[in-house]
């Protein structure tokens, strides 16, 4: 993959994360998974996600709901090893198709404004957290289930962003540890990480600043349309 293209993808994905509070893996993975390979891509995005989440937790720390994050995290951590194992066992073509289904499926769900009914019981967090852990372990795309859960619980914008980062921080640490055990952090992965780190920080900080001025609904719809096209391309 051309270094310039990789930098642009990571810059834009980090910008999206800064604006919306999630989306790093959803935006970056479809573009880098074929040229870099499945394992290098997931390993790289896990490292980048850790940096993004640390920064965002600092920014939104006052709005985090510790009880909610704890429930989501417990279930998610149980599912993470399963997701990583699935990634290692499946054929790369099937992995790409499944990733495309996740990305395009979420894009359609969000574009059609399908709203889940309000979830009253907090124990639903365990189910959504488990699915998020599976997707995080396999593709670093654990955001959609948490977005759906947050929507059904009617979280406000600040609580939404802070809770996602709280869960994502623990997910990133566990995913990185699992990739270390699997010896996925090769010299090439570390080189990609250090090369893209300035783009990560720049995109993230620009996104955090721009979130105050960008029309969030317009930005969200543009991203979702892009994800829909990319997801369908991966499937077909």
JSON list of C-alpha atoms in Angstrom, two decimals:
[
{"chain": "A", "resi": 1, "resn": "UNK", "atom": "CA", "xyz": [0.00, 0.00, 0.00]},
{"chain": "A", "resi": 2, "resn": "UNK", "atom": "CA", "xyz": [1.30, 3.44, -0.92]},
{"chain": "A", "resi": 3, "resn": "UNK", "atom": "CA", "xyz": [2.46, 5.28, 2.24]},
{"chain": "A", "resi": 4, "resn": "UNK", "atom": "CA", "xyz": [0.64, 8.45, 1.16]},
{"chain": "A", "resi": 5, "resn": "UNK", "atom": "CA", "xyz": [-2.65, 6.59, 0.74]},
{"chain": "A", "resi": 6, "resn": "UNK", "atom": "CA", "xyz": [-2.20, 4.85, 4.09]},
{"chain": "A", "resi": 7, "resn": "UNK", "atom": "CA", "xyz": [-1.57, 8.18, 5.80]},
{"chain": "A", "resi": 8, "resn": "UNK", "atom": "CA", "xyz": [-4.66, 9.72, 4.21]},
{"chain": "A", "resi": 9, "resn": "UNK", "atom": "CA", "xyz": [-6.88, 6.79, 5.23]},
{"chain": "A", "resi": 10, "resn": "UNK", "atom": "CA", "xyz": [-5.63, 6.87, 8.82]},
{"chain": "A", "resi": 11, "resn": "UNK", "atom": "CA", "xyz": [-5.90, 10.66, 8.97]},
{"chain": "A", "resi": 12, "resn": "UNK", "atom": "CA", "xyz": [-9.52, 10.58, 7.79]},
{"chain": "A", "resi": 13, "resn": "UNK", "atom": "CA", "xyz": [-10.43, 7.63, 10.02]},
{"chain": "A", "resi": 14, "resn": "UNK", "atom": "CA", "xyz": [-8.95, 9.40, 13.06]},
{"chain": "A", "resi": 15, "resn": "UNK", "atom": "CA", "xyz": [-10.79, 12.59, 12.11]},
{"chain": "A", "resi": 16, "resn": "UNK", "atom": "CA", "xyz": [-14.04, 10.62, 11.99]},
{"chain": "A", "resi": 17, "resn": "UNK", "atom": "CA", "xyz": [-13.27, 9.15, 15.42]},
{"chain": "A", "resi": 18, "resn": "UNK", "atom": "CA", "xyz": [-12.69, 12.64, 16.78]},
{"chain": "A", "resi": 19, "resn": "UNK", "atom": "CA", "xyz": [-15.94, 14.02, 15.37]},
{"chain": "A", "resi": 20, "resn": "UNK", "atom": "CA", "xyz": [-18.27, 11.09, 16.08]},
{"chain": "A", "resi": 21, "resn": "UNK", "atom": "CA", "xyz": [-16.54, 9.30, 18.97]},
{"chain": "A", "resi": 22, "resn": "UNK", "atom": "CA", "xyz": [-16.30, 6.07, 16.95]},
{"chain": "A", "resi": 23, "resn": "UNK", "atom": "CA", "xyz": [-15.69, 4.93, 13.38]},
{"chain": "A", "resi": 24, "resn": "UNK", "atom": "CA", "xyz": [-11.91, 4.43, 13.26]},
{"chain": "A", "resi": 25, "resn": "UNK", "atom": "CA", "xyz": [-12.11, 0.74, 12.41]},
{"chain": "A", "resi": 26, "resn": "UNK", "atom": "CA", "xyz": [-15.24, 1.06, 10.27]},
{"chain": "A", "resi": 27, "resn": "UNK", "atom": "CA", "xyz": [-13.58, 3.68, 8.06]},
{"chain": "A", "resi": 28, "resn": "UNK", "atom": "CA", "xyz": [-10.00, 2.37, 7.96]},
{"chain": "A", "resi": 29, "resn": "UNK", "atom": "CA", "xyz": [-10.36, -1.41, 7.81]},
{"chain": "A", "resi": 30, "resn": "UNK", "atom": "CA", "xyz": [-12.19, -1.69, 4.45]},
{"chain": "A", "resi": 31, "resn": "UNK", "atom": "CA", "xyz": [-9.42, 0.33, 2.76]},
{"chain": "A", "resi": 32, "resn": "UNK", "atom": "CA", "xyz": [-6.32, -1.25, 4.31]},
{"chain": "A", "resi": 33, "resn": "UNK", "atom": "CA", "xyz": [-7.29, -4.87, 4.89]},
{"chain": "A", "resi": 34, "resn": "UNK", "atom": "CA", "xyz": [-6.64, -6.01, 1.30]},
{"chain": "A", "resi": 35, "resn": "UNK", "atom": "CA", "xyz": [-3.30, -4.25, 0.63]},
{"chain": "A", "resi": 36, "resn": "UNK", "atom": "CA", "xyz": [-1.83, -4.83, 4.11]},
{"chain": "A", "resi": 37, "resn": "UNK", "atom": "CA", "xyz": [-3.39, -8.19, 4.90]},
{"chain": "A", "resi": 38, "resn": "UNK", "atom": "CA", "xyz": [-5.90, -9.26, 7.53]},
{"chain": "A", "resi": 39, "resn": "UNK", "atom": "CA", "xyz": [-3.62, -9.78, 10.54]},
{"chain": "A", "resi": 40, "resn": "UNK", "atom": "CA", "xyz": [-1.40, -6.70, 9.98]},
{"chain": "A", "resi": 41, "resn": "UNK", "atom": "CA", "xyz": [-4.46, -4.49, 9.50]},
{"chain": "A", "resi": 42, "resn": "UNK", "atom": "CA", "xyz": [-6.25, -5.60, 12.66]},
{"chain": "A", "resi": 43, "resn": "UNK", "atom": "CA", "xyz": [-3.03, -5.37, 14.69]},
{"chain": "A", "resi": 44, "resn": "UNK", "atom": "CA", "xyz": [-2.28, -1.87, 13.41]},
{"chain": "A", "resi": 45, "resn": "UNK", "atom": "CA", "xyz": [-5.78, -0.50, 13.99]},
{"chain": "A", "resi": 46, "resn": "UNK", "atom": "CA", "xyz": [-5.80, -1.92, 17.53]},
{"chain": "A", "resi": 47, "resn": "UNK", "atom": "CA", "xyz": [-2.71, 0.17, 18.35]},
{"chain": "A", "resi": 48, "resn": "UNK", "atom": "CA", "xyz": [-4.13, 3.29, 16.73]},
{"chain": "A", "resi": 49, "resn": "UNK", "atom": "CA", "xyz": [-7.47, 2.80, 18.49]},
{"chain": "A", "resi": 50, "resn": "UNK", "atom": "CA", "xyz": [-5.73, 2.68, 21.86]},
{"chain": "A", "resi": 51, "resn": "UNK", "atom": "CA", "xyz": [-4.14, 6.10, 21.25]},
{"chain": "A", "resi": 52, "resn": "UNK", "atom": "CA", "xyz": [-7.44, 7.60, 20.08]},
{"chain": "A", "resi": 53, "resn": "UNK", "atom": "CA", "xyz": [-9.39, 6.30, 23.04]},
{"chain": "A", "resi": 54, "resn": "UNK", "atom": "CA", "xyz": [-6.91, 7.54, 25.62]},
{"chain": "A", "resi": 55, "resn": "UNK", "atom": "CA", "xyz": [-7.13, 11.05, 24.15]},
{"chain": "A", "resi": 56, "resn": "UNK", "atom": "CA", "xyz": [-10.94, 11.00, 23.91]},
{"chain": "A", "resi": 57, "resn": "UNK", "atom": "CA", "xyz": [-11.37, 9.67, 27.45]},
{"chain": "A", "resi": 58, "resn": "UNK", "atom": "CA", "xyz": [-9.33, 12.60, 28.71]},
{"chain": "A", "resi": 59, "resn": "UNK", "atom": "CA", "xyz": [-11.53, 15.02, 26.76]},
{"chain": "A", "resi": 60, "resn": "UNK", "atom": "CA", "xyz": [-14.89, 13.49, 27.80]},
{"chain": "A", "resi": 61, "resn": "UNK", "atom": "CA", "xyz": [-13.94, 12.01, 31.19]},
{"chain": "A", "resi": 62, "resn": "UNK", "atom": "CA", "xyz": [-16.59, 13.93, 33.14]},
{"chain": "A", "resi": 63, "resn": "UNK", "atom": "CA", "xyz": [-19.49, 12.30, 31.25]},
{"chain": "A", "resi": 64, "resn": "UNK", "atom": "CA", "xyz": [-18.51, 8.64, 31.56]},
{"chain": "A", "resi": 65, "resn": "UNK", "atom": "CA", "xyz": [-21.00, 6.26, 33.22]},
{"chain": "A", "resi": 66, "resn": "UNK", "atom": "CA", "xyz": [-18.82, 3.77, 35.09]},
{"chain": "A", "resi": 67, "resn": "UNK", "atom": "CA", "xyz": [-21.60, 1.25, 35.81]},
{"chain": "A", "resi": 68, "resn": "UNK", "atom": "CA", "xyz": [-22.67, 1.06, 32.18]},
{"chain": "A", "resi": 69, "resn": "UNK", "atom": "CA", "xyz": [-19.10, 0.77, 30.92]},
{"chain": "A", "resi": 70, "resn": "UNK", "atom": "CA", "xyz": [-18.38, -1.99, 33.45]},
{"chain": "A", "resi": 71, "resn": "UNK", "atom": "CA", "xyz": [-21.30, -4.12, 32.23]},
{"chain": "A", "resi": 72, "resn": "UNK", "atom": "CA", "xyz": [-20.38, -3.63, 28.59]},
{"chain": "A", "resi": 73, "resn": "UNK", "atom": "CA", "xyz": [-16.71, -4.33, 29.26]},
{"chain": "A", "resi": 74, "resn": "UNK", "atom": "CA", "xyz": [-17.23, -7.59, 31.18]},
{"chain": "A", "resi": 75, "resn": "UNK", "atom": "CA", "xyz": [-19.23, -9.11, 28.33]},
{"chain": "A", "resi": 76, "resn": "UNK", "atom": "CA", "xyz": [-16.98, -7.68, 25.65]},
{"chain": "A", "resi": 77, "resn": "UNK", "atom": "CA", "xyz": [-13.76, -9.03, 27.18]},
{"chain": "A", "resi": 78, "resn": "UNK", "atom": "CA", "xyz": [-15.28, -12.52, 27.33]},
{"chain": "A", "resi": 79, "resn": "UNK", "atom": "CA", "xyz": [-16.02, -12.36, 23.59]},
{"chain": "A", "resi": 80, "resn": "UNK", "atom": "CA", "xyz": [-12.76, -10.78, 22.40]},
{"chain": "A", "resi": 81, "resn": "UNK", "atom": "CA", "xyz": [-10.68, -14.01, 22.30]},
{"chain": "A", "resi": 82, "resn": "UNK", "atom": "CA", "xyz": [-13.43, -15.69, 20.29]},
{"chain": "A", "resi": 83, "resn": "UNK", "atom": "CA", "xyz": [-13.31, -12.89, 17.73]},
{"chain": "A", "resi": 84, "resn": "UNK", "atom": "CA", "xyz": [-9.52, -13.09, 17.41]},
{"chain": "A", "resi": 85, "resn": "UNK", "atom": "CA", "xyz": [-9.71, -16.89, 17.06]},
{"chain": "A", "resi": 86, "resn": "UNK", "atom": "CA", "xyz": [-12.33, -16.61, 14.33]},
{"chain": "A", "resi": 87, "resn": "UNK", "atom": "CA", "xyz": [-10.11, -14.13, 12.48]},
{"chain": "A", "resi": 88, "resn": "UNK", "atom": "CA", "xyz": [-7.19, -16.56, 12.54]},
{"chain": "A", "resi": 89, "resn": "UNK", "atom": "CA", "xyz": [-9.24, -19.56, 11.41]},
{"chain": "A", "resi": 90, "resn": "UNK", "atom": "CA", "xyz": [-11.29, -18.13, 8.54]},
{"chain": "A", "resi": 91, "resn": "UNK", "atom": "CA", "xyz": [-10.21, -17.77, 4.91]},
{"chain": "A", "resi": 92, "resn": "UNK", "atom": "CA", "xyz": [-9.20, -14.20, 4.03]},
{"chain": "A", "resi": 93, "resn": "UNK", "atom": "CA", "xyz": [-11.84, -13.95, 1.27]},
{"chain": "A", "resi": 94, "resn": "UNK", "atom": "CA", "xyz": [-14.55, -14.91, 3.76]},
{"chain": "A", "resi": 95, "resn": "UNK", "atom": "CA", "xyz": [-13.14, -12.44, 6.29]},
{"chain": "A", "resi": 96, "resn": "UNK", "atom": "CA", "xyz": [-13.43, -9.63, 3.73]},
{"chain": "A", "resi": 97, "resn": "UNK", "atom": "CA", "xyz": [-17.00, -10.60, 2.86]},
{"chain": "A", "resi": 98, "resn": "UNK", "atom": "CA", "xyz": [-18.05, -10.74, 6.52]},
{"chain": "A", "resi": 99, "resn": "UNK", "atom": "CA", "xyz": [-16.42, -7.37, 7.17]},
{"chain": "A", "resi": 100, "resn": "UNK", "atom": "CA", "xyz": [-18.32, -5.96, 4.20]},
{"chain": "A", "resi": 101, "resn": "UNK", "atom": "CA", "xyz": [-21.58, -7.30, 5.64]},
{"chain": "A", "resi": 102, "resn": "UNK", "atom": "CA", "xyz": [-20.89, -5.70, 9.03]},
{"chain": "A", "resi": 103, "resn": "UNK", "atom": "CA", "xyz": [-19.96, -2.34, 7.49]},
{"chain": "A", "resi": 104, "resn": "UNK", "atom": "CA", "xyz": [-22.75, -2.15, 4.91]},
{"chain": "A", "resi": 105, "resn": "UNK", "atom": "CA", "xyz": [-25.33, -3.59, 7.32]},
{"chain": "A", "resi": 106, "resn": "UNK", "atom": "CA", "xyz": [-24.61, -0.92, 9.91]},
{"chain": "A", "resi": 107, "resn": "UNK", "atom": "CA", "xyz": [-24.60, 1.80, 7.22]},
{"chain": "A", "resi": 108, "resn": "UNK", "atom": "CA", "xyz": [-28.05, 0.73, 6.03]},
{"chain": "A", "resi": 109, "resn": "UNK", "atom": "CA", "xyz": [-29.37, 0.53, 9.59]},
{"chain": "A", "resi": 110, "resn": "UNK", "atom": "CA", "xyz": [-28.21, 4.06, 10.33]},
{"chain": "A", "resi": 111, "resn": "UNK", "atom": "CA", "xyz": [-29.18, 5.60, 6.97]},
{"chain": "A", "resi": 112, "resn": "UNK", "atom": "CA", "xyz": [-32.73, 4.27, 7.25]},
{"chain": "A", "resi": 113, "resn": "UNK", "atom": "CA", "xyz": [-32.97, 5.77, 10.77]},
{"chain": "A", "resi": 114, "resn": "UNK", "atom": "CA", "xyz": [-34.11, 2.47, 12.21]},
{"chain": "A", "resi": 115, "resn": "UNK", "atom": "CA", "xyz": [-34.55, 3.06, 15.92]},
{"chain": "A", "resi": 116, "resn": "UNK", "atom": "CA", "xyz": [-34.46, 0.23, 18.40]},
{"chain": "A", "resi": 117, "resn": "UNK", "atom": "CA", "xyz": [-37.13, 0.38, 21.09]},
{"chain": "A", "resi": 118, "resn": "UNK", "atom": "CA", "xyz": [-36.03, 1.91, 24.36]},
{"chain": "A", "resi": 119, "resn": "UNK", "atom": "CA", "xyz": [-34.12, -0.61, 26.50]},
{"chain": "A", "resi": 120, "resn": "UNK", "atom": "CA", "xyz": [-35.17, -0.26, 30.11]},
{"chain": "A", "resi": 121, "resn": "UNK", "atom": "CA", "xyz": [-33.22, -3.05, 31.81]},
{"chain": "A", "resi": 122, "resn": "UNK", "atom": "CA", "xyz": [-29.46, -2.42, 32.18]},
{"chain": "A", "resi": 123, "resn": "UNK", "atom": "CA", "xyz": [-28.67, -6.13, 31.75]},
{"chain": "A", "resi": 124, "resn": "UNK", "atom": "CA", "xyz": [-29.11, -5.68, 28.00]},
{"chain": "A", "resi": 125, "resn": "UNK", "atom": "CA", "xyz": [-25.63, -4.17, 28.16]},
{"chain": "A", "resi": 126, "resn": "UNK", "atom": "CA", "xyz": [-24.13, -7.65, 28.51]},
{"chain": "A", "resi": 127, "resn": "UNK", "atom": "CA", "xyz": [-25.61, -8.84, 25.21]},
{"chain": "A", "resi": 128, "resn": "UNK", "atom": "CA", "xyz": [-24.60, -5.76, 23.24]},
{"chain": "A", "resi": 129, "resn": "UNK", "atom": "CA", "xyz": [-21.17, -5.81, 24.88]},
{"chain": "A", "resi": 130, "resn": "UNK", "atom": "CA", "xyz": [-20.64, -9.45, 23.90]},
{"chain": "A", "resi": 131, "resn": "UNK", "atom": "CA", "xyz": [-21.42, -8.79, 20.23]},
{"chain": "A", "resi": 132, "resn": "UNK", "atom": "CA", "xyz": [-19.16, -5.73, 20.33]},
{"chain": "A", "resi": 133, "resn": "UNK", "atom": "CA", "xyz": [-16.35, -7.89, 21.70]},
{"chain": "A", "resi": 134, "resn": "UNK", "atom": "CA", "xyz": [-16.73, -10.41, 18.88]},
{"chain": "A", "resi": 135, "resn": "UNK", "atom": "CA", "xyz": [-16.51, -7.69, 16.24]},
{"chain": "A", "resi": 136, "resn": "UNK", "atom": "CA", "xyz": [-13.64, -5.92, 18.03]},
{"chain": "A", "resi": 137, "resn": "UNK", "atom": "CA", "xyz": [-11.60, -9.10, 18.22]},
{"chain": "A", "resi": 138, "resn": "UNK", "atom": "CA", "xyz": [-12.21, -10.02, 14.60]},
{"chain": "A", "resi": 139, "resn": "UNK", "atom": "CA", "xyz": [-12.25, -6.68, 12.78]},
{"chain": "A", "resi": 140, "resn": "UNK", "atom": "CA", "xyz": [-11.73, -3.81, 15.25]},
{"chain": "A", "resi": 141, "resn": "UNK", "atom": "CA", "xyz": [-15.29, -2.75, 14.38]},
{"chain": "A", "resi": 142, "resn": "UNK", "atom": "CA", "xyz": [-16.99, -3.10, 17.76]},
{"chain": "A", "resi": 143, "resn": "UNK", "atom": "CA", "xyz": [-18.67, 0.30, 17.57]},
{"chain": "A", "resi": 144, "resn": "UNK", "atom": "CA", "xyz": [-22.03, -0.50, 15.88]},
{"chain": "A", "resi": 145, "resn": "UNK", "atom": "CA", "xyz": [-23.51, -2.67, 18.68]},
{"chain": "A", "resi": 146, "resn": "UNK", "atom": "CA", "xyz": [-22.60, -0.03, 21.25]},
{"chain": "A", "resi": 147, "resn": "UNK", "atom": "CA", "xyz": [-24.04, 2.73, 19.05]},
{"chain": "A", "resi": 148, "resn": "UNK", "atom": "CA", "xyz": [-27.28, 0.74, 18.85]},
{"chain": "A", "resi": 149, "resn": "UNK", "atom": "CA", "xyz": [-27.30, 0.18, 22.61]},
{"chain": "A", "resi": 150, "resn": "UNK", "atom": "CA", "xyz": [-26.58, 3.83, 23.35]},
{"chain": "A", "resi": 151, "resn": "UNK", "atom": "CA", "xyz": [-29.37, 4.88, 21.00]},
{"chain": "A", "resi": 152, "resn": "UNK", "atom": "CA", "xyz": [-31.84, 2.53, 22.67]},
{"chain": "A", "resi": 153, "resn": "UNK", "atom": "CA", "xyz": [-30.80, 3.91, 26.08]},
{"chain": "A", "resi": 154, "resn": "UNK", "atom": "CA", "xyz": [-31.15, 7.49, 24.78]},
{"chain": "A", "resi": 155, "resn": "UNK", "atom": "CA", "xyz": [-27.62, 8.57, 25.71]},
{"chain": "A", "resi": 156, "resn": "UNK", "atom": "CA", "xyz": [-26.74, 12.23, 25.20]},
{"chain": "A", "resi": 157, "resn": "UNK", "atom": "CA", "xyz": [-23.81, 13.17, 22.89]},
{"chain": "A", "resi": 158, "resn": "UNK", "atom": "CA", "xyz": [-21.18, 13.58, 25.63]},
{"chain": "A", "resi": 159, "resn": "UNK", "atom": "CA", "xyz": [-22.25, 10.41, 27.49]},
{"chain": "A", "resi": 160, "resn": "UNK", "atom": "CA", "xyz": [-22.29, 8.56, 24.17]},
{"chain": "A", "resi": 161, "resn": "UNK", "atom": "CA", "xyz": [-18.73, 9.51, 23.30]},
{"chain": "A", "resi": 162, "resn": "UNK", "atom": "CA", "xyz": [-17.33, 8.93, 26.78]},
{"chain": "A", "resi": 163, "resn": "UNK", "atom": "CA", "xyz": [-18.96, 5.52, 27.31]},
{"chain": "A", "resi": 164, "resn": "UNK", "atom": "CA", "xyz": [-17.78, 4.24, 23.93]},
{"chain": "A", "resi": 165, "resn": "UNK", "atom": "CA", "xyz": [-14.21, 5.26, 24.75]},
{"chain": "A", "resi": 166, "resn": "UNK", "atom": "CA", "xyz": [-14.39, 3.64, 28.18]},
{"chain": "A", "resi": 167, "resn": "UNK", "atom": "CA", "xyz": [-15.38, 0.31, 26.68]},
{"chain": "A", "resi": 168, "resn": "UNK", "atom": "CA", "xyz": [-13.04, 0.73, 23.73]},
{"chain": "A", "resi": 169, "resn": "UNK", "atom": "CA", "xyz": [-10.03, 1.36, 25.96]},
{"chain": "A", "resi": 170, "resn": "UNK", "atom": "CA", "xyz": [-10.34, -2.02, 27.67]},
{"chain": "A", "resi": 171, "resn": "UNK", "atom": "CA", "xyz": [-11.11, -3.72, 24.35]},
{"chain": "A", "resi": 172, "resn": "UNK", "atom": "CA", "xyz": [-8.00, -2.24, 22.76]},
{"chain": "A", "resi": 173, "resn": "UNK", "atom": "CA", "xyz": [-5.75, -3.38, 25.59]},
{"chain": "A", "resi": 174, "resn": "UNK", "atom": "CA", "xyz": [-7.08, -6.95, 25.45]},
{"chain": "A", "resi": 175, "resn": "UNK", "atom": "CA", "xyz": [-6.99, -7.12, 21.63]},
{"chain": "A", "resi": 176, "resn": "UNK", "atom": "CA", "xyz": [-3.40, -5.84, 21.57]},
{"chain": "A", "resi": 177, "resn": "UNK", "atom": "CA", "xyz": [-2.40, -8.42, 24.19]},
{"chain": "A", "resi": 178, "resn": "UNK", "atom": "CA", "xyz": [-4.01, -11.21, 22.15]},
{"chain": "A", "resi": 179, "resn": "UNK", "atom": "CA", "xyz": [-2.21, -10.08, 19.01]},
{"chain": "A", "resi": 180, "resn": "UNK", "atom": "CA", "xyz": [1.07, -10.02, 20.94]},
{"chain": "A", "resi": 181, "resn": "UNK", "atom": "CA", "xyz": [0.49, -13.60, 22.05]},
{"chain": "A", "resi": 182, "resn": "UNK", "atom": "CA", "xyz": [-0.22, -14.56, 18.44]},
{"chain": "A", "resi": 183, "resn": "UNK", "atom": "CA", "xyz": [3.02, -12.83, 17.32]},
{"chain": "A", "resi": 184, "resn": "UNK", "atom": "CA", "xyz": [1.10, -10.53, 14.98]},
{"chain": "A", "resi": 185, "resn": "UNK", "atom": "CA", "xyz": [3.21, -7.45, 15.78]},
{"chain": "A", "resi": 186, "resn": "UNK", "atom": "CA", "xyz": [5.85, -7.78, 13.10]},
{"chain": "A", "resi": 187, "resn": "UNK", "atom": "CA", "xyz": [8.44, -5.09, 12.26]},
{"chain": "A", "resi": 188, "resn": "UNK", "atom": "CA", "xyz": [6.23, -3.99, 9.35]},
{"chain": "A", "resi": 189, "resn": "UNK", "atom": "CA", "xyz": [3.25, -3.40, 11.65]},
{"chain": "A", "resi": 190, "resn": "UNK", "atom": "CA", "xyz": [5.37, -1.32, 14.03]},
{"chain": "A", "resi": 191, "resn": "UNK", "atom": "CA", "xyz": [6.77, 0.66, 11.10]},
{"chain": "A", "resi": 192, "resn": "UNK", "atom": "CA", "xyz": [3.25, 1.43, 9.85]},
{"chain": "A", "resi": 193, "resn": "UNK", "atom": "CA", "xyz": [2.24, 2.49, 13.36]},
{"chain": "A", "resi": 194, "resn": "UNK", "atom": "CA", "xyz": [5.11, 4.94, 13.89]},
{"chain": "A", "resi": 195, "resn": "UNK", "atom": "CA", "xyz": [4.74, 6.35, 10.38]},
{"chain": "A", "resi": 196, "resn": "UNK", "atom": "CA", "xyz": [1.00, 6.96, 10.80]},
{"chain": "A", "resi": 197, "resn": "UNK", "atom": "CA", "xyz": [1.08, 8.18, 14.43]},
{"chain": "A", "resi": 198, "resn": "UNK", "atom": "CA", "xyz": [1.41, 11.89, 13.49]},
{"chain": "A", "resi": 199, "resn": "UNK", "atom": "CA", "xyz": [-1.58, 11.50, 11.14]},
{"chain": "A", "resi": 200, "resn": "UNK", "atom": "CA", "xyz": [-3.54, 9.82, 13.94]},
{"chain": "A", "resi": 201, "resn": "UNK", "atom": "CA", "xyz": [-2.94, 12.65, 16.39]},
{"chain": "A", "resi": 202, "resn": "UNK", "atom": "CA", "xyz": [-3.56, 15.36, 13.78]},
{"chain": "A", "resi": 203, "resn": "UNK", "atom": "CA", "xyz": [-6.78, 13.80, 12.51]},
{"chain": "A", "resi": 204, "resn": "UNK", "atom": "CA", "xyz": [-8.06, 13.15, 16.02]},
{"chain": "A", "resi": 205, "resn": "UNK", "atom": "CA", "xyz": [-7.40, 16.67, 17.29]},
{"chain": "A", "resi": 206, "resn": "UNK", "atom": "CA", "xyz": [-8.89, 18.20, 14.14]},
{"chain": "A", "resi": 207, "resn": "UNK", "atom": "CA", "xyz": [-11.97, 16.02, 14.58]},
{"chain": "A", "resi": 208, "resn": "UNK", "atom": "CA", "xyz": [-12.42, 16.99, 18.24]},
{"chain": "A", "resi": 209, "resn": "UNK", "atom": "CA", "xyz": [-12.16, 20.67, 17.30]},
{"chain": "A", "resi": 210, "resn": "UNK", "atom": "CA", "xyz": [-14.37, 20.38, 14.22]},
{"chain": "A", "resi": 211, "resn": "UNK", "atom": "CA", "xyz": [-17.12, 18.58, 16.14]},
{"chain": "A", "resi": 212, "resn": "UNK", "atom": "CA", "xyz": [-18.25, 21.97, 17.46]},
{"chain": "A", "resi": 213, "resn": "UNK", "atom": "CA", "xyz": [-18.79, 23.42, 13.97]},
{"chain": "A", "resi": 214, "resn": "UNK", "atom": "CA", "xyz": [-19.62, 20.55, 11.61]},
{"chain": "A", "resi": 215, "resn": "UNK", "atom": "CA", "xyz": [-23.26, 19.68, 11.05]},
{"chain": "A", "resi": 216, "resn": "UNK", "atom": "CA", "xyz": [-23.15, 16.26, 12.73]},
{"chain": "A", "resi": 217, "resn": "UNK", "atom": "CA", "xyz": [-26.11, 14.82, 10.79]},
{"chain": "A", "resi": 218, "resn": "UNK", "atom": "CA", "xyz": [-24.70, 15.81, 7.38]},
{"chain": "A", "resi": 219, "resn": "UNK", "atom": "CA", "xyz": [-21.24, 14.50, 8.25]},
{"chain": "A", "resi": 220, "resn": "UNK", "atom": "CA", "xyz": [-22.72, 11.27, 9.57]},
{"chain": "A", "resi": 221, "resn": "UNK", "atom": "CA", "xyz": [-24.77, 10.65, 6.42]},
{"chain": "A", "resi": 222, "resn": "UNK", "atom": "CA", "xyz": [-21.79, 11.26, 4.13]},
{"chain": "A", "resi": 223, "resn": "UNK", "atom": "CA", "xyz": [-19.70, 8.79, 6.12]},
{"chain": "A", "resi": 224, "resn": "UNK", "atom": "CA", "xyz": [-22.50, 6.23, 6.11]},
{"chain": "A", "resi": 225, "resn": "UNK", "atom": "CA", "xyz": [-22.94, 6.49, 2.33]},
{"chain": "A", "resi": 226, "resn": "UNK", "atom": "CA", "xyz": [-19.21, 5.95, 1.88]},
{"chain": "A", "resi": 227, "resn": "UNK", "atom": "CA", "xyz": [-19.28, 2.95, 4.23]},
{"chain": "A", "resi": 228, "resn": "UNK", "atom": "CA", "xyz": [-22.23, 1.45, 2.36]},
{"chain": "A", "resi": 229, "resn": "UNK", "atom": "CA", "xyz": [-20.38, 1.62, -0.97]},
{"chain": "A", "resi": 230, "resn": "UNK", "atom": "CA", "xyz": [-17.15, 0.25, 0.52]},
{"chain": "A", "resi": 231, "resn": "UNK", "atom": "CA", "xyz": [-18.96, -2.53, 2.36]},
{"chain": "A", "resi": 232, "resn": "UNK", "atom": "CA", "xyz": [-20.81, -3.68, -0.76]},
{"chain": "A", "resi": 233, "resn": "UNK", "atom": "CA", "xyz": [-17.53, -3.61, -2.69]},
{"chain": "A", "resi": 234, "resn": "UNK", "atom": "CA", "xyz": [-15.96, -5.98, -0.15]},
{"chain": "A", "resi": 235, "resn": "UNK", "atom": "CA", "xyz": [-18.89, -8.37, -0.44]},
{"chain": "A", "resi": 236, "resn": "UNK", "atom": "CA", "xyz": [-19.13, -8.47, -4.23]}
]
